[in-house]
Amino acid sequence: MFDINLLIRKNIRSLVPYSSARDEYKGEEAVFLDANENPFNTPLNRYPDPHQLKLKKTISTIKNVPAECIFLGNGSDEAIDLLIRAFCEPGVDNIVSIKPTYGMYKVCADINNVEFREVLLNKDFQPDTEGLLKRADNNSKLLFLCSPNNPTSNSFKKEDLLHLVKKFPGLVIIDEAYIDFSGAGTLTGELGNYPNLVILQTFSKAWGMAGVRLGMAFAGKEIIDVLSHIKYPYNINVLTQRTALECLSDTRKKDTWIREILDQREYLRKELSRLPMVKHILPSDANFLMVRFDNPQEIFHYLINKKIIVRDRSKVILCEGFLRITVGSEAENSELVKALQQY
Ligand SMILES: *Cc1c(COP(=O)(O)O)cnc(C)c1O
């Protein structure tokens, strides 16, 4: 039986959350003299909706997840940090994760003084499920997984992910930042079956809104309530809520972008694999390609000279020799190919 009270930190369990003016009066139109706002400069003069109800309702329809099972953060990074702060007692509890993966999980753990236990992916870049479970003990509160994984660009097997969700003693967080570019489906449909499952998604990639800073966490209502109680009251500002609602009103645009990026991913793979200096390209379920060179750093600096910036991942364990190349627009990708042909 899942009991969130056995996982949550004591001080968070007994927390009395901040109550804002907009918490205490929830009606619509009125003369608002309760929040010490400036009456001029509408609509920026008003505090944003602390619960983002309209935005969550829209996201709920698009993602087919109940609004009460959605947390919105200042990027996924806020959800990552809040999960650690809510569930991990500094200096006592620990987090289990894979290696290599997205760097923010470890940085947030380090900031919060929470031990971060990493288990190397196997040779196929899949999680070592038994190794991960063996590293867990009574103080393991969170397991961070990322599928499709950054930087290895592959999806993990659904049965392995669900096996970990079933067997891990704490919350299992699956970061689906790249899910829209993947052949593997989202696991949001499994939320009702697993009360310890948390899924992260973001508006930074497929939706083209990295500058807006909006991330989503999907989980059971109990987990979402904990995150909502400890977040800054107005974590999603008026401009972000408004811009996101505008973008979400036309999902066809996002679908066109995804199709274009997937086409370009295949174009890049074909063109790059023809080049003599390209040794290997990992299969990708994301909007980037991991490309191996014998002389990655030389290529990296050559490209910088050509004003093309890629990510040097050549010193990352299991990714030795690889550069991480984001799939850009058609023009950007052919510029990259041209530059490499001239190398
Ligand atoms: C890009 C990325 C994110 C997005 O983070 P935001 O804070 O929402 O911009 C999350 N997870 C992974 C693995 C990523 O690569």
Short mmCIF file of C-alpha atoms and ligand atoms in Angstrom, two decimals:
data_model
loop_
_atom_site.label_atom_id
_atom_site.label_comp_id
_atom_site.label_asym_id
_atom_site.label_seq_id
_atom_site.Cartn_x
_atom_site.Cartn_y
_atom_site.Cartn_z
CA MET A 1 0.00 0.00 0.00
CA PHE A 2 1.28 3.44 -0.96
CA ASP A 3 1.35 5.91 1.92
CA ILE A 4 2.68 9.33 0.97
CA ASN A 5 3.07 10.26 4.64
CA LEU A 6 5.85 7.69 4.99
CA LEU A 7 7.83 9.39 2.23
CA ILE A 8 7.26 13.08 2.85
CA ARG A 9 9.60 15.09 5.14
CA LYS A 10 8.15 15.75 8.60
CA ASN A 11 8.42 19.54 8.34
CA ILE A 12 6.61 19.51 4.99
CA ARG A 13 3.88 17.21 6.29
CA SER A 14 3.07 19.68 9.08
CA LEU A 15 3.52 22.82 6.95
CA VAL A 16 0.86 25.52 6.96
CA PRO A 17 1.13 26.88 3.40
CA TYR A 18 1.15 30.60 2.66
CA SER A 19 -2.34 31.88 1.97
CA SER A 20 -2.45 34.65 -0.63
CA ALA A 21 -5.17 37.27 -1.17
CA ARG A 22 -6.26 35.32 -4.27
CA ASP A 23 -6.56 32.15 -2.16
CA GLU A 24 -8.91 33.81 0.27
CA TYR A 25 -11.20 35.42 -2.33
CA LYS A 26 -11.65 33.24 -5.39
CA GLY A 27 -14.50 35.05 -7.23
CA GLU A 28 -14.14 36.58 -10.69
CA GLU A 29 -14.98 40.27 -11.39
CA ALA A 30 -14.82 42.59 -8.36
CA VAL A 31 -13.22 45.74 -6.98
CA PHE A 32 -9.96 44.26 -5.78
CA LEU A 33 -8.60 46.14 -2.76
CA ASP A 34 -7.16 43.14 -0.97
CA ALA A 35 -3.66 42.55 -2.36
CA ASN A 36 -2.04 46.01 -2.23
CA GLU A 37 -1.77 46.02 -6.00
CA ASN A 38 -1.48 49.22 -8.06
CA PRO A 39 -4.83 50.02 -9.73
CA PHE A 40 -3.07 51.22 -12.90
CA ASN A 41 -1.15 49.41 -15.66
CA THR A 42 -3.69 46.63 -16.21
CA PRO A 43 -3.41 43.70 -16.68
CA LEU A 44 0.16 43.46 -15.43
CA ASN A 45 -0.76 45.16 -12.14
CA ARG A 46 -2.59 42.07 -10.88
CA TYR A 47 -0.98 39.06 -9.29
CA PRO A 48 -1.33 35.93 -11.42
CA ASP A 49 -3.71 33.09 -10.54
CA PRO A 50 -1.62 31.09 -8.02
CA HIS A 51 -3.36 27.87 -9.09
CA GLN A 52 -3.26 28.50 -12.88
CA LEU A 53 -6.76 27.01 -13.18
CA LYS A 54 -7.46 28.10 -16.75
CA LEU A 55 -4.09 26.91 -18.01
CA LYS A 56 -4.39 23.59 -16.18
CA LYS A 57 -7.87 23.04 -17.62
CA THR A 58 -6.51 23.51 -21.15
CA ILE A 59 -3.50 21.27 -20.51
CA SER A 60 -5.81 18.69 -18.93
CA THR A 61 -7.77 18.42 -22.19
CA ILE A 62 -4.68 18.24 -24.38
CA LYS A 63 -2.82 15.73 -22.20
CA ASN A 64 -5.85 13.75 -21.02
CA VAL A 65 -4.79 14.08 -17.37
CA PRO A 66 -7.19 15.48 -14.71
CA ALA A 67 -6.39 19.10 -13.77
CA GLU A 68 -5.93 18.11 -10.11
CA CYS A 69 -3.11 15.77 -11.23
CA ILE A 70 -1.12 18.59 -12.88
CA PHE A 71 1.57 20.77 -11.30
CA LEU A 72 3.01 23.68 -13.30
CA GLY A 73 6.49 25.00 -12.58
CA ASN A 74 9.00 27.58 -13.72
CA GLY A 75 10.42 24.99 -16.13
CA SER A 76 10.67 21.29 -15.26
CA ASP A 77 13.60 22.34 -13.13
CA GLU A 78 11.23 23.75 -10.50
CA ALA A 79 9.37 20.43 -10.21
CA ILE A 80 12.69 18.56 -9.89
CA ASP A 81 13.82 20.86 -7.07
CA LEU A 82 10.46 20.79 -5.24
CA LEU A 83 10.28 16.98 -5.37
CA ILE A 84 13.68 16.80 -3.67
CA ARG A 85 12.77 19.44 -1.10
CA ALA A 86 9.45 17.78 -0.28
CA PHE A 87 10.64 14.19 0.03
CA CYS A 88 14.37 14.13 0.85
CA GLU A 89 15.67 15.00 4.32
CA PRO A 90 19.09 16.65 3.74
CA GLY A 91 22.00 14.56 5.00
CA VAL A 92 19.72 11.56 5.64
CA ASP A 93 17.74 10.52 2.57
CA ASN A 94 19.07 9.64 -0.88
CA ILE A 95 18.12 9.67 -4.56
CA VAL A 96 18.81 6.90 -7.06
CA SER A 97 19.32 7.64 -10.74
CA ILE A 98 20.98 6.56 -13.95
CA LYS A 99 24.24 7.70 -15.53
CA PRO A 100 24.65 9.43 -17.95
CA THR A 101 21.51 11.53 -17.82
CA TYR A 102 20.22 15.10 -17.51
CA GLY A 103 22.52 17.04 -15.16
CA MET A 104 19.87 18.93 -13.19
CA TYR A 105 18.84 15.96 -11.04
CA LYS A 106 22.30 15.75 -9.47
CA VAL A 107 22.77 19.53 -9.23
CA CYS A 108 19.44 19.88 -7.38
CA ALA A 109 20.37 16.96 -5.10
CA ASP A 110 23.75 18.55 -4.35
CA ILE A 111 22.17 21.96 -3.62
CA ASN A 112 19.82 20.27 -1.17
CA ASN A 113 22.61 18.17 0.39
CA VAL A 114 20.92 14.92 -0.63
CA GLU A 115 23.06 11.92 -1.58
CA PHE A 116 22.78 11.07 -5.30
CA ARG A 117 23.41 7.42 -6.22
CA GLU A 118 24.13 6.81 -9.90
CA VAL A 119 23.93 3.46 -11.68
CA LEU A 120 25.54 3.21 -15.10
CA LEU A 121 23.31 2.43 -18.09
CA ASN A 122 24.12 -0.89 -19.76
CA LYS A 123 25.81 -1.24 -23.15
CA ASP A 124 22.53 -0.63 -25.02
CA PHE A 125 22.02 2.56 -22.99
CA GLN A 126 19.14 0.90 -21.13
CA PRO A 127 18.73 1.15 -17.34
CA ASP A 128 20.22 -1.67 -15.25
CA THR A 129 16.96 -2.30 -13.42
CA GLU A 130 18.31 -4.77 -10.86
CA GLY A 131 21.36 -2.57 -10.23
CA LEU A 132 19.11 0.43 -9.57
CA LEU A 133 16.88 -1.52 -7.17
CA LYS A 134 19.94 -2.90 -5.35
CA ARG A 135 21.21 0.63 -4.68
CA ALA A 136 17.91 1.56 -2.99
CA ASP A 137 17.43 1.33 0.79
CA ASN A 138 14.97 2.60 3.41
CA ASN A 139 16.14 6.18 2.84
CA SER A 140 15.78 6.11 -0.96
CA LYS A 141 12.90 8.50 -1.62
CA LEU A 142 13.21 9.29 -5.33
CA LEU A 143 14.31 7.50 -8.50
CA PHE A 144 14.97 9.82 -11.45
CA LEU A 145 14.70 8.33 -14.95
CA CYS A 146 14.66 10.14 -18.27
CA SER A 147 13.06 8.62 -21.37
CA PRO A 148 13.93 9.45 -24.10
CA ASN A 149 17.18 10.01 -22.23
CA ASN A 150 19.37 13.08 -22.54
CA PRO A 151 22.15 12.73 -23.72
CA THR A 152 21.88 9.17 -25.10
CA SER A 153 18.72 10.03 -27.16
CA ASN A 154 17.06 6.60 -26.76
CA SER A 155 13.80 5.57 -25.10
CA PHE A 156 13.79 3.04 -22.30
CA LYS A 157 11.68 -0.11 -22.52
CA LYS A 158 8.20 0.37 -21.10
CA GLU A 159 8.33 -2.93 -19.20
CA ASP A 160 11.61 -1.90 -17.51
CA LEU A 161 10.18 1.48 -16.53
CA LEU A 162 7.02 -0.07 -15.09
CA HIS A 163 9.06 -2.77 -13.31
CA LEU A 164 11.03 -0.01 -11.58
CA VAL A 165 7.84 1.89 -10.70
CA LYS A 166 6.45 -1.30 -9.13
CA LYS A 167 9.56 -2.28 -7.18
CA PHE A 168 11.18 1.01 -6.11
CA PRO A 169 10.33 1.91 -2.49
CA GLY A 170 9.84 5.65 -3.18
CA LEU A 171 8.57 7.92 -5.95
CA VAL A 172 9.69 7.18 -9.51
CA ILE A 173 10.05 10.26 -11.68
CA ILE A 174 10.10 9.74 -15.44
CA ASP A 175 11.25 12.82 -17.32
CA GLU A 176 9.50 12.84 -20.71
CA ALA A 177 10.93 16.15 -21.97
CA TYR A 178 11.47 14.60 -25.44
CA ILE A 179 8.37 12.38 -25.58
CA ASP A 180 6.82 14.23 -28.56
CA PHE A 181 9.75 13.19 -30.77
CA SER A 182 9.58 9.56 -29.69
CA GLY A 183 7.95 6.46 -31.12
CA ALA A 184 7.37 5.30 -27.54
CA GLY A 185 4.15 6.59 -26.04
CA THR A 186 3.83 8.66 -22.88
CA LEU A 187 3.23 6.84 -19.59
CA THR A 188 0.61 9.36 -18.42
CA GLY A 189 -2.02 6.65 -19.03
CA GLU A 190 -0.40 4.62 -16.22
CA LEU A 191 -0.75 7.33 -13.55
CA GLY A 192 -3.98 5.80 -12.23
CA ASN A 193 -2.28 2.41 -11.76
CA TYR A 194 0.82 3.61 -9.89
CA PRO A 195 0.41 6.13 -7.03
CA ASN A 196 4.22 6.59 -6.78
CA LEU A 197 4.66 7.56 -10.44
CA VAL A 198 5.53 11.15 -11.41
CA ILE A 199 5.88 12.20 -15.06
CA LEU A 200 7.64 15.38 -16.11
CA GLN A 201 7.00 17.13 -19.42
CA THR A 202 7.92 20.60 -20.64
CA PHE A 203 6.94 23.35 -23.05
CA SER A 204 10.63 23.97 -23.81
CA LYS A 205 11.09 21.46 -26.64
CA ALA A 206 8.20 20.35 -28.90
CA TRP A 207 6.10 23.41 -28.03
CA GLY A 208 8.90 25.84 -28.84
CA MET A 209 8.55 27.85 -25.61
CA ALA A 210 11.88 27.44 -23.80
CA GLY A 211 11.90 31.19 -23.18
CA VAL A 212 8.51 31.13 -21.49
CA ARG A 213 9.70 28.77 -18.69
CA LEU A 214 6.85 26.36 -18.17
CA GLY A 215 7.19 22.75 -17.06
CA MET A 216 4.59 20.16 -16.07
CA ALA A 217 4.53 17.40 -13.48
CA PHE A 218 1.77 14.79 -13.68
CA ALA A 219 1.03 12.55 -10.67
CA GLY A 220 -1.66 11.50 -8.23
CA LYS A 221 -3.49 14.35 -6.46
CA GLU A 222 -1.70 13.71 -3.15
CA ILE A 223 1.74 14.28 -4.69
CA ILE A 224 0.56 17.28 -6.70
CA ASP A 225 -0.93 18.86 -3.54
CA VAL A 226 2.42 18.56 -1.75
CA LEU A 227 4.23 20.35 -4.59
CA SER A 228 1.55 23.04 -4.76
CA HIS A 229 1.82 23.71 -1.01
CA ILE A 230 5.57 24.37 -1.08
CA LYS A 231 5.96 26.29 -4.36
CA TYR A 232 6.29 30.08 -4.41
CA PRO A 233 2.66 31.33 -4.44
CA TYR A 234 2.97 33.09 -7.80
CA ASN A 235 5.50 30.80 -9.53
CA ILE A 236 3.89 31.11 -12.99
CA ASN A 237 3.66 34.78 -13.95
CA VAL A 238 0.90 36.56 -15.87
CA LEU A 239 2.90 36.74 -19.13
CA THR A 240 3.76 33.04 -19.06
CA GLN A 241 0.16 31.98 -18.37
CA ARG A 242 -1.17 34.21 -21.13
CA THR A 243 1.45 33.23 -23.73
CA ALA A 244 1.06 29.52 -22.97
CA LEU A 245 -2.75 29.74 -23.35
CA GLU A 246 -2.28 31.42 -26.75
CA CYS A 247 0.14 28.71 -27.94
CA LEU A 248 -2.06 25.90 -26.64
CA SER A 249 -5.06 27.23 -28.57
CA ASP A 250 -3.45 26.00 -31.80
CA THR A 251 -1.89 22.57 -31.34
CA ARG A 252 -1.62 22.08 -35.13
CA LYS A 253 1.33 24.45 -35.22
CA LYS A 254 3.19 22.29 -32.71
CA ASP A 255 2.31 19.14 -34.68
CA THR A 256 3.73 20.71 -37.86
CA TRP A 257 6.94 21.62 -36.05
CA ILE A 258 7.32 18.07 -34.73
CA ARG A 259 6.83 16.57 -38.21
CA GLU A 260 9.37 19.00 -39.67
CA ILE A 261 11.91 18.25 -36.92
CA LEU A 262 11.45 14.49 -37.39
CA ASP A 263 11.96 14.87 -41.18
CA GLN A 264 15.05 16.95 -40.55
CA ARG A 265 16.37 14.43 -38.04
CA GLU A 266 16.33 11.79 -40.78
CA TYR A 267 17.87 14.20 -43.31
CA LEU A 268 20.69 15.00 -40.88
CA ARG A 269 21.27 11.34 -40.09
CA LYS A 270 21.53 10.50 -43.79
CA GLU A 271 23.84 13.40 -44.63
CA LEU A 272 26.07 13.05 -41.57
CA SER A 273 26.50 9.28 -41.96
CA ARG A 274 27.94 9.90 -45.47
CA LEU A 275 30.80 11.97 -44.01
CA PRO A 276 34.12 10.14 -43.56
CA MET A 277 34.81 11.67 -40.14
CA VAL A 278 31.49 10.51 -38.69
CA LYS A 279 32.07 7.16 -36.98
CA HIS A 280 28.66 6.46 -35.52
CA ILE A 281 25.24 8.03 -34.92
CA LEU A 282 23.08 6.73 -32.09
CA PRO A 283 19.43 5.90 -32.90
CA SER A 284 17.47 8.94 -31.73
CA ASP A 285 14.01 9.25 -30.23
CA ALA A 286 14.61 12.94 -29.44
CA ASN A 287 15.22 16.24 -31.27
CA PHE A 288 18.98 15.77 -31.27
CA LEU A 289 21.56 13.35 -32.65
CA MET A 290 24.54 11.91 -30.80
CA VAL A 291 27.35 11.77 -33.35
CA ARG A 292 30.73 10.11 -32.71
CA PHE A 293 33.99 11.42 -34.17
CA ASP A 294 37.62 10.33 -33.71
CA ASN A 295 38.51 13.97 -32.99
CA PRO A 296 35.35 15.43 -31.40
CA GLN A 297 37.01 18.46 -29.86
CA GLU A 298 38.70 19.46 -33.09
CA ILE A 299 35.33 19.26 -34.88
CA PHE A 300 33.65 21.13 -32.03
CA HIS A 301 36.08 24.08 -32.32
CA TYR A 302 36.07 23.99 -36.11
CA LEU A 303 32.28 24.39 -35.99
CA ILE A 304 32.50 27.25 -33.48
CA ASN A 305 34.81 29.03 -35.95
CA LYS A 306 32.04 28.57 -38.52
CA LYS A 307 29.60 30.04 -35.98
CA ILE A 308 27.82 26.71 -35.50
CA ILE A 309 27.52 25.69 -31.88
CA VAL A 310 26.94 22.07 -30.87
CA ARG A 311 27.34 20.42 -27.45
CA ASP A 312 30.56 18.62 -26.59
CA ARG A 313 29.56 15.44 -24.73
CA SER A 314 32.81 13.63 -25.62
CA LYS A 315 33.99 13.43 -22.00
CA VAL A 316 30.69 12.05 -20.66
CA ILE A 317 30.91 8.45 -19.49
CA LEU A 318 29.56 6.00 -22.16
CA CYS A 319 29.42 8.93 -24.61
CA GLU A 320 33.15 9.18 -25.29
CA GLY A 321 33.78 10.85 -28.65
CA PHE A 322 30.23 12.10 -29.10
CA LEU A 323 28.98 15.57 -29.98
CA ARG A 324 25.32 16.30 -29.30
CA ILE A 325 23.72 18.06 -32.24
CA THR A 326 20.24 19.58 -31.96
CA VAL A 327 18.05 19.21 -35.04
CA GLY A 328 17.55 22.76 -36.29
CA SER A 329 15.68 24.28 -39.20
CA GLU A 330 16.29 23.04 -42.75
CA ALA A 331 18.60 26.01 -43.40
CA GLU A 332 20.54 25.52 -40.17
CA ASN A 333 20.99 21.80 -40.76
CA SER A 334 22.26 22.22 -44.31
CA GLU A 335 24.68 24.87 -43.08
CA LEU A 336 26.04 22.32 -40.60
CA VAL A 337 26.32 19.63 -43.27
CA LYS A 338 28.04 22.05 -45.65
CA ALA A 339 30.54 23.10 -42.98
CA LEU A 340 31.40 19.48 -42.19
CA GLN A 341 31.75 18.61 -45.89
CA GLN A 342 34.31 21.42 -46.15
CA TYR A 343 36.28 20.20 -43.13
C1 LIG B 1 15.41 20.21 -21.88
C2 LIG B 1 15.10 19.28 -20.78
C3 LIG B 1 14.15 19.61 -19.82
C4 LIG B 1 13.44 20.93 -19.86
O1 LIG B 1 13.66 21.67 -18.74
P1 LIG B 1 12.84 23.03 -18.58
O2 LIG B 1 13.28 23.51 -17.24
O3 LIG B 1 11.39 22.65 -18.61
O4 LIG B 1 13.22 23.94 -19.69
C5 LIG B 1 13.84 18.69 -18.84
N1 LIG B 1 14.44 17.49 -18.80
C6 LIG B 1 15.35 17.15 -19.71
C7 LIG B 1 15.97 15.81 -19.66
C8 LIG B 1 15.73 18.03 -20.71
O5 LIG B 1 16.67 17.66 -21.60
#
